[in-house]
PDB file of C-alpha atoms in Angstrom:
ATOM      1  CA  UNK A  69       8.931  -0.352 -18.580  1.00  0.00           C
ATOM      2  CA  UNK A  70       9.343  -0.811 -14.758  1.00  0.00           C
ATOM      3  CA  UNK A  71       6.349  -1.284 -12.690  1.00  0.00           C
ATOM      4  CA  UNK A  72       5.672   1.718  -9.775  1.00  0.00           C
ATOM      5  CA  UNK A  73       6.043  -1.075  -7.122  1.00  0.00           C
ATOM      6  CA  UNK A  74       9.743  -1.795  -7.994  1.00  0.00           C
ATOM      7  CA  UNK A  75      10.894   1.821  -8.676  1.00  0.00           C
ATOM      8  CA  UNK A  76       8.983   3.265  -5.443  1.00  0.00           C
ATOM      9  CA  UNK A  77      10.639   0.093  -3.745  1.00  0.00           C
ATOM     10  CA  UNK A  78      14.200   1.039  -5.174  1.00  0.00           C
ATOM     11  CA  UNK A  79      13.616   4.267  -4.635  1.00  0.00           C
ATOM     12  CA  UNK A  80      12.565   3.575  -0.711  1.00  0.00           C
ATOM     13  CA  UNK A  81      15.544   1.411  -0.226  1.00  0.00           C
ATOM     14  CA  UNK A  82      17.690   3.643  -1.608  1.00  0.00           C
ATOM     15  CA  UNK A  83      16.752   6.697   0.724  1.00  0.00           C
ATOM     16  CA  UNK A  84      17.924   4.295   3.685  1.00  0.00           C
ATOM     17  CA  UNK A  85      21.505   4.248   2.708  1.00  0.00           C
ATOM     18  CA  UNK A  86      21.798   8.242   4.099  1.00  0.00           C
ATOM     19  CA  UNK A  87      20.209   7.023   7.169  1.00  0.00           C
ATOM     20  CA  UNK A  88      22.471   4.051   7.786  1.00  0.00           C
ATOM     21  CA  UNK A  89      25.475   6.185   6.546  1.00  0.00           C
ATOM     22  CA  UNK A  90      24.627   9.202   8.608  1.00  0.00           C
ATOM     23  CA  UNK A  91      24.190   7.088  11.924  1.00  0.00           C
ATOM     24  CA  UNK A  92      27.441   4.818  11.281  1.00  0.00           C
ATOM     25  CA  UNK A  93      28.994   8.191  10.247  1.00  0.00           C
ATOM     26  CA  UNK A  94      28.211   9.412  13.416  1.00  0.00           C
ATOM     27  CA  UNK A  95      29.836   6.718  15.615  1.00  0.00           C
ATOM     28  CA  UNK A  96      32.454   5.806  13.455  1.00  0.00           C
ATOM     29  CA  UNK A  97      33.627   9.202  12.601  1.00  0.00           C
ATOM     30  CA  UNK A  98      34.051  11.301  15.831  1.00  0.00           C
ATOM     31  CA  UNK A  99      36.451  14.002  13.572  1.00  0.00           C
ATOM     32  CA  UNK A 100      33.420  14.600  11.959  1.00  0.00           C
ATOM     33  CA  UNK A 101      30.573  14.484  14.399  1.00  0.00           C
ATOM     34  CA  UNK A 102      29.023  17.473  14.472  1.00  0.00           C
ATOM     35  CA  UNK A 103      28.633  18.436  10.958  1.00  0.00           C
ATOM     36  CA  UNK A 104      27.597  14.021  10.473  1.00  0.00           C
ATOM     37  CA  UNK A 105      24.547  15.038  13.556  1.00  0.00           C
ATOM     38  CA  UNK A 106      23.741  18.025  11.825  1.00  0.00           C
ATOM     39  CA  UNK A 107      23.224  16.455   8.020  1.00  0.00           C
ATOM     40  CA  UNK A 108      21.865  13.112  10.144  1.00  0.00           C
ATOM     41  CA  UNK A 109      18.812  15.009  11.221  1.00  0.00           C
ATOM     42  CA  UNK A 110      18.477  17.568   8.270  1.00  0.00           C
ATOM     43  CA  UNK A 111      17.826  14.337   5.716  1.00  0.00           C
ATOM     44  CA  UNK A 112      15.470  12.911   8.860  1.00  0.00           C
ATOM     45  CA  UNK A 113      13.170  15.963   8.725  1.00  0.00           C
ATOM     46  CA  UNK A 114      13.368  16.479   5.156  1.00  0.00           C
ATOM     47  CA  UNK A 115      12.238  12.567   4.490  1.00  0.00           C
ATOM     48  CA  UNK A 116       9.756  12.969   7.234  1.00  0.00           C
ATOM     49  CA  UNK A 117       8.333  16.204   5.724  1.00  0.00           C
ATOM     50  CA  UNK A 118       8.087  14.701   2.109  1.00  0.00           C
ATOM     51  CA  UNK A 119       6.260  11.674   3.659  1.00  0.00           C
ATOM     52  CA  UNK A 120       4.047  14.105   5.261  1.00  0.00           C
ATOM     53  CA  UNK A 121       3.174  15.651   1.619  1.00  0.00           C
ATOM     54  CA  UNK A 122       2.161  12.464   0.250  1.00  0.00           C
ATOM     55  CA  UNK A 123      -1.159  13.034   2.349  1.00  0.00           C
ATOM     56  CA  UNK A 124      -2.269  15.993   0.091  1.00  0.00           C
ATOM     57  CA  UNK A 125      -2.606  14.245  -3.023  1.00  0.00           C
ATOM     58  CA  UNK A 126      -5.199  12.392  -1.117  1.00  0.00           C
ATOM     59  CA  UNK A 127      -7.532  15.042   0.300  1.00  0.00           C
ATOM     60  CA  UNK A 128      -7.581  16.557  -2.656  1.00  0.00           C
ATOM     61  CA  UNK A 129      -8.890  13.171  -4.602  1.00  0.00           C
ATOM     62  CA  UNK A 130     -11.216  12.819  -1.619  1.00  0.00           C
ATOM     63  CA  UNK A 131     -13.252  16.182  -2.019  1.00  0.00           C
ATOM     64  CA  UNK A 132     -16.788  15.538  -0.846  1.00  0.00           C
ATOM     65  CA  UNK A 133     -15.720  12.073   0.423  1.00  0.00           C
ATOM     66  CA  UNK A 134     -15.491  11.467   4.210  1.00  0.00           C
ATOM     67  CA  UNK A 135     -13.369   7.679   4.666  1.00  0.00           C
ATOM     68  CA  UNK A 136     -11.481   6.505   6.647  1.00  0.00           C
ATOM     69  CA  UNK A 137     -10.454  11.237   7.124  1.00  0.00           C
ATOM     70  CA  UNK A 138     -12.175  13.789   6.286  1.00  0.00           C
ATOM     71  CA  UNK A 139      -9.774  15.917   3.921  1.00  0.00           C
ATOM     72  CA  UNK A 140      -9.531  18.521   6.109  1.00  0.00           C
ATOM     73  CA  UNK A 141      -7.908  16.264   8.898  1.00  0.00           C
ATOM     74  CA  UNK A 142      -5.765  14.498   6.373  1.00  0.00           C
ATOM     75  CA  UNK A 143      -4.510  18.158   5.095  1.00  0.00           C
ATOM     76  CA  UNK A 144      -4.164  18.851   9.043  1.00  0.00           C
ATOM     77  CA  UNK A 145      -1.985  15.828   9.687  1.00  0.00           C
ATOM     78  CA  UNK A 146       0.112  16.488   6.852  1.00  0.00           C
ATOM     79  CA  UNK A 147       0.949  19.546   8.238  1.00  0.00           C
ATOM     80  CA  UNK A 148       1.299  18.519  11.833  1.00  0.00           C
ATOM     81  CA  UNK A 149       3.890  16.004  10.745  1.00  0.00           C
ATOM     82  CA  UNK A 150       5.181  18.761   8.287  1.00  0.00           C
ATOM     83  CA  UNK A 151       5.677  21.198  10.794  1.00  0.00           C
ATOM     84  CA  UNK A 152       7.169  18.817  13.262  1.00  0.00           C
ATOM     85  CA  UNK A 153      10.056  17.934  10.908  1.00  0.00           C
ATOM     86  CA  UNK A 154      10.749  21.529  10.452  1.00  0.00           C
ATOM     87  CA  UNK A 155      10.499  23.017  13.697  1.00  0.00           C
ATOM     88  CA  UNK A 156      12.175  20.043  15.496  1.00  0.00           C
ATOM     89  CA  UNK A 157      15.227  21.320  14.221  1.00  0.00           C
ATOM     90  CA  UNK A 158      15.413  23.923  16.250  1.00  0.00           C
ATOM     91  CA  UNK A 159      14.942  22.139  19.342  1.00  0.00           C
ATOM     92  CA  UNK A 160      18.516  20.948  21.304  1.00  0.00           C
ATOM     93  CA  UNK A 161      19.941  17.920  20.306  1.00  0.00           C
ATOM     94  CA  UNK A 162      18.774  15.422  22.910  1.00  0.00           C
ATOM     95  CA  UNK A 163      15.104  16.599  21.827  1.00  0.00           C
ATOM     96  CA  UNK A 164      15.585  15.593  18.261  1.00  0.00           C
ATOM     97  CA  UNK A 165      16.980  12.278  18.956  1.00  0.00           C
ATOM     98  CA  UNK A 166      13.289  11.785  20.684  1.00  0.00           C
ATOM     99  CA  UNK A 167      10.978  13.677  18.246  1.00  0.00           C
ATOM    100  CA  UNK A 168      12.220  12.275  15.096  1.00  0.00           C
ATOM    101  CA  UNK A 169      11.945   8.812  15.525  1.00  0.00           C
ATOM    102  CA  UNK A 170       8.610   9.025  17.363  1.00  0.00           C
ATOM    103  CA  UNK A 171       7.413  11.231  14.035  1.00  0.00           C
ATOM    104  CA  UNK A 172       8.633   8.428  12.131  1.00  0.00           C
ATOM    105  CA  UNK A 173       6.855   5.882  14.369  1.00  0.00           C
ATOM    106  CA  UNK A 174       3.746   7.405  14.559  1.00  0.00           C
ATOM    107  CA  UNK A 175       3.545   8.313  10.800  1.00  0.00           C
ATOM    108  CA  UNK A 176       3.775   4.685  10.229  1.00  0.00           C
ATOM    109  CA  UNK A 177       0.592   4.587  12.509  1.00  0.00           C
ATOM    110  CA  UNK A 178      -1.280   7.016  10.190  1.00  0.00           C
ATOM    111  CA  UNK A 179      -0.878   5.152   7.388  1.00  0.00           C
ATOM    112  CA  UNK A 180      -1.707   1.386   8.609  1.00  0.00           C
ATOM    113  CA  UNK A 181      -4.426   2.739  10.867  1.00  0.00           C
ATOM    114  CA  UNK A 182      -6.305   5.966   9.003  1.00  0.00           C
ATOM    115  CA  UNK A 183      -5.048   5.733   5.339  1.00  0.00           C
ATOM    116  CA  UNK A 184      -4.535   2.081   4.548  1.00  0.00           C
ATOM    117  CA  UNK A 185      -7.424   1.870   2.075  1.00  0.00           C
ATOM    118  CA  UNK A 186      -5.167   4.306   0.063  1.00  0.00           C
ATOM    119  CA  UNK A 187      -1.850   2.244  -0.061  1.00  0.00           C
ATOM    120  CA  UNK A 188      -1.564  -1.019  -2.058  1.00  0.00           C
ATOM    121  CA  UNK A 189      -0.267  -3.777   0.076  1.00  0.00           C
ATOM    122  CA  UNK A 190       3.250  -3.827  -1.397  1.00  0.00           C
ATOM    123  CA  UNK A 191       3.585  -0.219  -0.266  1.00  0.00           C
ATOM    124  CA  UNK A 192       2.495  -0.775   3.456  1.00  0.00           C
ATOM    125  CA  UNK A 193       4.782  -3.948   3.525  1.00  0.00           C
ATOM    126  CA  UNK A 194       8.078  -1.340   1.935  1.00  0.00           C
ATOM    127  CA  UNK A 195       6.601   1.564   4.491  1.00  0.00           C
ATOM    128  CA  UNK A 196       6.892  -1.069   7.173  1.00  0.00           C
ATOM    129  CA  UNK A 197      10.425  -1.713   6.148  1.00  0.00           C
ATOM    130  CA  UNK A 198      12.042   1.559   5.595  1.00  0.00           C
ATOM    131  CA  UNK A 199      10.749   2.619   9.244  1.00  0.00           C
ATOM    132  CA  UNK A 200      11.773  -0.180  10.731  1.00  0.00           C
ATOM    133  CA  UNK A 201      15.128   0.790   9.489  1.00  0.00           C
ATOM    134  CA  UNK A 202      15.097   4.443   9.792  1.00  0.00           C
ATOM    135  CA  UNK A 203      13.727   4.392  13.235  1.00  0.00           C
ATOM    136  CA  UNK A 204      16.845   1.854  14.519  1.00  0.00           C
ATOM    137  CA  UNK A 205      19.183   4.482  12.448  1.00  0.00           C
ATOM    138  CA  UNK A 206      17.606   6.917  14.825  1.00  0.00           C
ATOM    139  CA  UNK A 207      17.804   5.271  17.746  1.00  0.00           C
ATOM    140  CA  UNK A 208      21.404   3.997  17.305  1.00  0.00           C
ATOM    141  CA  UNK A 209      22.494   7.999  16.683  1.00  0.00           C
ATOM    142  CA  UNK A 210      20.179   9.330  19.823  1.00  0.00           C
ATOM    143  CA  UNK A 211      22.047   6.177  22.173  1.00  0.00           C
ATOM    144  CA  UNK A 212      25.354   6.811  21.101  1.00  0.00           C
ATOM    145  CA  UNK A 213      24.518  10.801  21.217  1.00  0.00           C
ATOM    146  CA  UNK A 214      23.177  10.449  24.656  1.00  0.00           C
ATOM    147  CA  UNK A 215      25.702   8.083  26.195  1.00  0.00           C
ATOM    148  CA  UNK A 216      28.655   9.787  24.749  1.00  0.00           C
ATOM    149  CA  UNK A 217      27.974  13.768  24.182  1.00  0.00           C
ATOM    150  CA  UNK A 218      30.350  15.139  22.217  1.00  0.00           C
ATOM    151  CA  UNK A 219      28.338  17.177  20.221  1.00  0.00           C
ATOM    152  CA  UNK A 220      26.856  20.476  21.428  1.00  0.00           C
ATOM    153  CA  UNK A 221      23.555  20.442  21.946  1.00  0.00           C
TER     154      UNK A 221
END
């Protein structure tokens, strides 16, 4: 049987390769560009808005409890950041390459800061990881987006 911290670990790595593929895709493939942006930040807010759910599971375990959030404001962040992966979609280009990774960055936050009595050690270590790396992904695509517009906006 494999052990949650190796399959959530595969699992984790493995949801990187879109976001190194989509950003190399997006430099290396300038044929391609627009539809490579358009997938690029369609996986960012749909990994952003799953991350987001993961806070539910937790204010409904917490129930009467009131550490480190109160349910209600761990149901309100989840739908903050929920809401911001959805909506940012619709803003122009040049505001995406800004909102998502800052989402990303200050998700990360959240957990370390508000909800690390939840997470195992392993799993703050692999969180700390995977936005390391999908944070650079985004800031590679938003430089080369913003120094070289191609794409419409």
């Amino acid at each position: 049987m494999i052990a949650v911290a190796r399959l959530a670990t595969a699992i984790g790595l493995a949801g990187l390769v879109p976001f190194i593929f989509g950003a190399l895709a997006i430099i290396l493939w300038p044929v391609a560009e627009a539809l490579c942006v358009k997938l690029f930040y369609i996986y960012s807010a749909g990994v952003l808005a799953f991350m987001a759910g993961v806070y539910w599971p937790i204010a409904l375990q917490l129930e009467q409890r009131c550490f480190p959030l109160s349910p209600i404001w761990t149901l309100v962040i989840s739908q903050l950041f929920f809401l911001t992966a959805g909506l940012a979609l619709l803003l122009p280009l040049t505001a995406q390459t800004v909102v998502y990774p800052l989402a990303y960055l200050i998700l990360y936050i959240v957990d370390v800061r508000w909800m690390r009595l939840y997470w195992p050690g392993w799993y703050r270590r692999l969180r700390m990881v995977l936005t390391l790396v999908a944070c650079l992904c985004q800031i590679l695509a938003a430089v080369w987006l913003l120094a070289a517009p191609t794409v419409s906006a």
